[in-house]
Short mmCIF file of N, CA and C in Angstrom, two decimals:
data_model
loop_
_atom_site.label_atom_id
_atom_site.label_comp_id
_atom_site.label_asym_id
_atom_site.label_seq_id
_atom_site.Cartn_x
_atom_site.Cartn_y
_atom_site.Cartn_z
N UNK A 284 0.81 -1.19 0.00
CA UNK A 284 0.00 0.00 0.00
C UNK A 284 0.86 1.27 0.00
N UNK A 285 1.59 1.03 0.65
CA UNK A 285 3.16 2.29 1.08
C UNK A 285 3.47 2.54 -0.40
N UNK A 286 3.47 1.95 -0.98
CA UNK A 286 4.48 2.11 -2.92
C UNK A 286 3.53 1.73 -3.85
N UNK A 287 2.37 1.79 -3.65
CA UNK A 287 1.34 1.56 -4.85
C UNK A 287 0.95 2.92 -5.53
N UNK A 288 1.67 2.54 -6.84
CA UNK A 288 1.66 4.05 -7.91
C UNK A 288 0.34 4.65 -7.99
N UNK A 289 -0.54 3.60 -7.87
CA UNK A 289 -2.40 4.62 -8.13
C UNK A 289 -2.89 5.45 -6.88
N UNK A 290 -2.17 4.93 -5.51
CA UNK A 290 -1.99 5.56 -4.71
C UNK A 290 -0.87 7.00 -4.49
N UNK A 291 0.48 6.49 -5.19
CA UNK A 291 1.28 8.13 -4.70
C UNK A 291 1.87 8.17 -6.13
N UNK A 292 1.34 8.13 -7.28
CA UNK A 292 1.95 8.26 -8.07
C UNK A 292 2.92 7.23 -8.56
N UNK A 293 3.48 7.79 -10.15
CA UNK A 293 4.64 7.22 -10.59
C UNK A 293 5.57 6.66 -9.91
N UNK A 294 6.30 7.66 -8.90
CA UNK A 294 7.33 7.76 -8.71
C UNK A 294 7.12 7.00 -7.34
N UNK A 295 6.38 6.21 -6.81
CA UNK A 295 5.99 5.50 -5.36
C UNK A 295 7.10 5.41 -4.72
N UNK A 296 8.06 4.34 -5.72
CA UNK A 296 9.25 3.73 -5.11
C UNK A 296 10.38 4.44 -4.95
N UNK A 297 10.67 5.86 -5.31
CA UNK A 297 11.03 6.76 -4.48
C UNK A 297 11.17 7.19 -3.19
N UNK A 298 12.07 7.63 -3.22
CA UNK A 298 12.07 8.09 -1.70
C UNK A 298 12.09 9.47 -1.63
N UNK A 299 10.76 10.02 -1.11
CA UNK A 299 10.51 11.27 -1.37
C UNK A 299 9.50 11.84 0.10
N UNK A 300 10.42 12.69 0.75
CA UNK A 300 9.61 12.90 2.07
C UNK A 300 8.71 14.33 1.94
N UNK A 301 9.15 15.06 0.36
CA UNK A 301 7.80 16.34 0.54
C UNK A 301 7.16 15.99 0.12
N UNK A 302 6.28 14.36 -0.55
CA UNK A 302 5.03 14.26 -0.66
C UNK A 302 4.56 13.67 0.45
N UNK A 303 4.69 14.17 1.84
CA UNK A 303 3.95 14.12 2.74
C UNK A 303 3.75 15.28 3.31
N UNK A 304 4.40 16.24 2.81
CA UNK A 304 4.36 17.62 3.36
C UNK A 304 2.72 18.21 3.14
N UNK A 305 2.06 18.94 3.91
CA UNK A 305 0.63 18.94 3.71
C UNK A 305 -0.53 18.13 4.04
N UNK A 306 -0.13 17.00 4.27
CA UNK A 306 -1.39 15.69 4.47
C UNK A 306 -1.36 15.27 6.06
N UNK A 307 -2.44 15.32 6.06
CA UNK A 307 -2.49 14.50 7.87
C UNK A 307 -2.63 13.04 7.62
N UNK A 308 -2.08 12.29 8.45
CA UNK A 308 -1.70 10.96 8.58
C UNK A 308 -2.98 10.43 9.14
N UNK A 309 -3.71 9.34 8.77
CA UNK A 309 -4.49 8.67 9.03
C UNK A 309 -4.44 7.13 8.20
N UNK A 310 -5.60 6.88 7.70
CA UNK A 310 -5.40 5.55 7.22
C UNK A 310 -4.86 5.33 5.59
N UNK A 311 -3.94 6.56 5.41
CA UNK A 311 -3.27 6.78 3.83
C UNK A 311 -2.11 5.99 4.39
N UNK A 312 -1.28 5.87 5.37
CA UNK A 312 -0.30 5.33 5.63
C UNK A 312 -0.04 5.27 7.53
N UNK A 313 0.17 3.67 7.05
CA UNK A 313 -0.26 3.07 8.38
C UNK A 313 0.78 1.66 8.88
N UNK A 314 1.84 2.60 9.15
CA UNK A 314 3.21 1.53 9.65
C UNK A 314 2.56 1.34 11.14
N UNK A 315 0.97 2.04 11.97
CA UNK A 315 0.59 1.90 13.34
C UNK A 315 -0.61 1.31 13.03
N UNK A 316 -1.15 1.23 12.24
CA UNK A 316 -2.25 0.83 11.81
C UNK A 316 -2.87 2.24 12.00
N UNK A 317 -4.55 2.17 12.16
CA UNK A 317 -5.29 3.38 12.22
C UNK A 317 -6.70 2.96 12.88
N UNK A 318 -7.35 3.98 13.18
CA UNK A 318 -8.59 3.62 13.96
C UNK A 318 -8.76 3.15 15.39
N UNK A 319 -9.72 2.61 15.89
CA UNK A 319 -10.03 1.56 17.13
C UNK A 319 -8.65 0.70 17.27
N UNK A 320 -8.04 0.30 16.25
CA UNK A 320 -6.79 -1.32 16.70
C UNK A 320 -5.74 -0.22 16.14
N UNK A 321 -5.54 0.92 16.57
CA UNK A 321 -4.05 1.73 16.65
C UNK A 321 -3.04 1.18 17.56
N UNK A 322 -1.93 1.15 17.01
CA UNK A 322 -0.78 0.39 17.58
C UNK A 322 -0.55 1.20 19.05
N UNK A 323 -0.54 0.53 20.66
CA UNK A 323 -0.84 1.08 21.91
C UNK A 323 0.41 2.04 21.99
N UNK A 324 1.40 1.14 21.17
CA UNK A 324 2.90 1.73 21.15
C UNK A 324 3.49 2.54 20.32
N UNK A 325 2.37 3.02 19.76
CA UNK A 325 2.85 4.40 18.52
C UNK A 325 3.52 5.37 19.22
N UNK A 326 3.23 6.30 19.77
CA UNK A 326 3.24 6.99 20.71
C UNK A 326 4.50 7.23 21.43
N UNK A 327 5.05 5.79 21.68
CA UNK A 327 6.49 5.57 22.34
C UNK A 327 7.61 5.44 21.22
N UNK A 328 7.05 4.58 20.22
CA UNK A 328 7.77 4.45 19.53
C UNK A 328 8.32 5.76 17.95
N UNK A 329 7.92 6.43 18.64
CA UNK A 329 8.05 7.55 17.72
C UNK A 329 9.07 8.77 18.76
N UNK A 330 8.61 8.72 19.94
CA UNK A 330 9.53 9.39 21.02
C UNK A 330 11.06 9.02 20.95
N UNK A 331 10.75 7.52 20.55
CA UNK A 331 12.12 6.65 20.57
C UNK A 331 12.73 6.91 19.44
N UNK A 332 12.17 6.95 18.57
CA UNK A 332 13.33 6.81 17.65
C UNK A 332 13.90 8.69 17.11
N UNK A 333 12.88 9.25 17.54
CA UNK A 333 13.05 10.50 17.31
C UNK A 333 14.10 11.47 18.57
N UNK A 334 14.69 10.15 19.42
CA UNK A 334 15.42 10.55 20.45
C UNK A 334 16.80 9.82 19.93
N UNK A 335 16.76 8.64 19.42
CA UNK A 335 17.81 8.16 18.68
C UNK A 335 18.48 8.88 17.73
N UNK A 336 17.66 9.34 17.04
CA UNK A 336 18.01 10.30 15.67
C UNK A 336 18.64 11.00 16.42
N UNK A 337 18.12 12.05 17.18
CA UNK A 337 19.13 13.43 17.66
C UNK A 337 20.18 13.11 18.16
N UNK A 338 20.50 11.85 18.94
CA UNK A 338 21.58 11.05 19.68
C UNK A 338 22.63 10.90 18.48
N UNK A 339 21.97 10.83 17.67
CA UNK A 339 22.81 9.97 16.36
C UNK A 339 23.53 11.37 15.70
N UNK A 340 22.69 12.41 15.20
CA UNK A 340 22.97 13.43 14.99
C UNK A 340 24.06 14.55 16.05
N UNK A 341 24.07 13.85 16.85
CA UNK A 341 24.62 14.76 18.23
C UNK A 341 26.07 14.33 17.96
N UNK A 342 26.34 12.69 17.73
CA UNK A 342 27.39 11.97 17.71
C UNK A 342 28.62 12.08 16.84
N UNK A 343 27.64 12.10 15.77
CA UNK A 343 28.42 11.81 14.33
C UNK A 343 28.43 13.35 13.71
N UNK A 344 29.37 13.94 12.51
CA UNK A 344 29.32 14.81 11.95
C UNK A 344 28.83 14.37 10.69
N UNK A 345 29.09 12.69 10.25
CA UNK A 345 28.39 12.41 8.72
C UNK A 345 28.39 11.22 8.56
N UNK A 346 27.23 10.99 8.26
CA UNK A 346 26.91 9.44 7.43
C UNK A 346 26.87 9.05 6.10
N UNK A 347 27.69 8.07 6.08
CA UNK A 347 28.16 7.77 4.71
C UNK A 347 27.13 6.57 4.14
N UNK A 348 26.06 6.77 3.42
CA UNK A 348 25.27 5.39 2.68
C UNK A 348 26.09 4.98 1.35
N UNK A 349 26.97 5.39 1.02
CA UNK A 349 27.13 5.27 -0.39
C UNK A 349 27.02 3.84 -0.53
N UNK A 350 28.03 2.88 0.31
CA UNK A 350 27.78 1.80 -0.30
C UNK A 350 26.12 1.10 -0.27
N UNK A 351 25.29 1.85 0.05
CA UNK A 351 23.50 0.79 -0.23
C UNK A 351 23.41 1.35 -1.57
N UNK A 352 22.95 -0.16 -1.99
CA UNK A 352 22.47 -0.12 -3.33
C UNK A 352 21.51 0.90 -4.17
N UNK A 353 21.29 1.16 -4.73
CA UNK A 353 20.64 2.08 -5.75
C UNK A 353 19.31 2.11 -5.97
N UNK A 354 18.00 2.64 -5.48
CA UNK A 354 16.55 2.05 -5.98
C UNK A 354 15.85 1.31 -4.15
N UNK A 355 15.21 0.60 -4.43
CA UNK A 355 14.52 0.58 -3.47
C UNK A 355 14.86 -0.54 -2.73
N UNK A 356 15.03 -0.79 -1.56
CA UNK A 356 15.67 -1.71 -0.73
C UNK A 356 15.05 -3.00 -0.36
N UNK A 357 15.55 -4.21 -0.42
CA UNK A 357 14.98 -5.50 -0.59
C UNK A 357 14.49 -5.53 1.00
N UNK A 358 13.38 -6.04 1.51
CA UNK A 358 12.71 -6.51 2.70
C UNK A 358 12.29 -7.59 2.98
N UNK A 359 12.57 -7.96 4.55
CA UNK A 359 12.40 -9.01 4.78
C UNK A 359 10.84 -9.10 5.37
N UNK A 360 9.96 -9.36 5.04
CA UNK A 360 8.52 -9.15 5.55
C UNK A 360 7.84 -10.42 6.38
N UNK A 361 8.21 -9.89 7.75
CA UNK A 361 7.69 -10.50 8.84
C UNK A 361 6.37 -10.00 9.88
N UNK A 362 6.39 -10.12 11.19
CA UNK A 362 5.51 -9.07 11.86
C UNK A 362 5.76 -7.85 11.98
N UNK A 363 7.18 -7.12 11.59
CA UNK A 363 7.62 -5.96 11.14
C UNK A 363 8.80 -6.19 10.37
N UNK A 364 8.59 -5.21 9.73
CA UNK A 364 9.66 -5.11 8.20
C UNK A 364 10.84 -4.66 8.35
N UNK A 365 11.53 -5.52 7.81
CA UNK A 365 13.14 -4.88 7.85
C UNK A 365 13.63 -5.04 6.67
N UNK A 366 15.08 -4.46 6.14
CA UNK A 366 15.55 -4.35 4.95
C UNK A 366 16.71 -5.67 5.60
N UNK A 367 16.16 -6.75 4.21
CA UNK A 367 17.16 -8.08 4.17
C UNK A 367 18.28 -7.53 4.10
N UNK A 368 18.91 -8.26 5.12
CA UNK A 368 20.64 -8.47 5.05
C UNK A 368 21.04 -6.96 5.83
N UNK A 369 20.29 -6.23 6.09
CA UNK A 369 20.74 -5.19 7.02
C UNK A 369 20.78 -4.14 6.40
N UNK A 370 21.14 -2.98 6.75
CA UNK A 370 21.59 -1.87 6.29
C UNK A 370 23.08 -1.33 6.67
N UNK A 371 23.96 -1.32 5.70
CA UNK A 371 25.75 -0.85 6.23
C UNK A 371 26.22 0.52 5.46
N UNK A 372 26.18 1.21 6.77
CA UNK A 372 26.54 2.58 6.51
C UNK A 372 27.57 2.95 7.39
N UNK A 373 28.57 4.16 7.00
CA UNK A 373 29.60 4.79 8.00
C UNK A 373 29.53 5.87 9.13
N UNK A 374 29.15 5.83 9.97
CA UNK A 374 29.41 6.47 10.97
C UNK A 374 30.54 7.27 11.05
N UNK A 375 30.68 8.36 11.18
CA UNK A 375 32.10 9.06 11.06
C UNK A 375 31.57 10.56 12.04
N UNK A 376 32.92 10.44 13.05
CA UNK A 376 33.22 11.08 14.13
C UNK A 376 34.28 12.10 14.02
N UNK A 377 33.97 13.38 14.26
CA UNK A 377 35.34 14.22 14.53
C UNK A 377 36.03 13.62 15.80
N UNK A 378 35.23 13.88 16.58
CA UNK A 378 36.01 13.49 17.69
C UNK A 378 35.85 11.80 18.16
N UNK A 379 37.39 11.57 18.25
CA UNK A 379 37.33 10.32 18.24
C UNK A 379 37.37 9.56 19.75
N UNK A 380 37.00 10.47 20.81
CA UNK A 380 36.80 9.81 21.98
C UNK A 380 35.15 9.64 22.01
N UNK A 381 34.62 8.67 21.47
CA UNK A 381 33.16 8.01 21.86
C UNK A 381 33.12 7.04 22.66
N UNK A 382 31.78 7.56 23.23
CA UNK A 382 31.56 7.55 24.66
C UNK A 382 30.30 5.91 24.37
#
């Protein structure tokens, strides 16, 4: 549903975060589900990772993706989705005393 072109267009399988700019989130896209059976842990889990990020951002001066492949990333589709075989990117530190 996330990458279905009649839904976001051509370009679905893109990765494109200003075509969400403008739209309120409801049952157009639903990594929590939506309605009455909303995930209990949305809520946390958005605190969380949005505390990771800044942690991450706090840490590092730059992340290197170059080596992931090109186009849209293969998944492993279980009770939540992950990208098969992982994701390997560089972490890179000015300062090299990490804590």
């Amino acid at each position: 549903m996330h990458s279905d072109p009649e839904l976001w267009g051509p370009d679905a399988d893109r990765f494109n975060p200003e075509r969400w700019e403008g739209r309120k989130f409801g049952f157009n896209y639903l990594p929590f589900n939506a309605g009455p059976r909303i995930c209990i842990g949305q809520q946390f889990a958005l605190a969380e990772i949005a505390y990771v990020t800044v942690r991450l951002l706090q840490k590092f001066d730059s992340i290197d993706g170059s080596a992931l492949p090109k186009g849209r990333l293969p998944c492993d589709w279980k009770l939540v989705d992950k990208v098969a075989g992982g994701v390997n990117i560089k972490l890179h530190s000015a300062n090299n005393h990490l804590r």
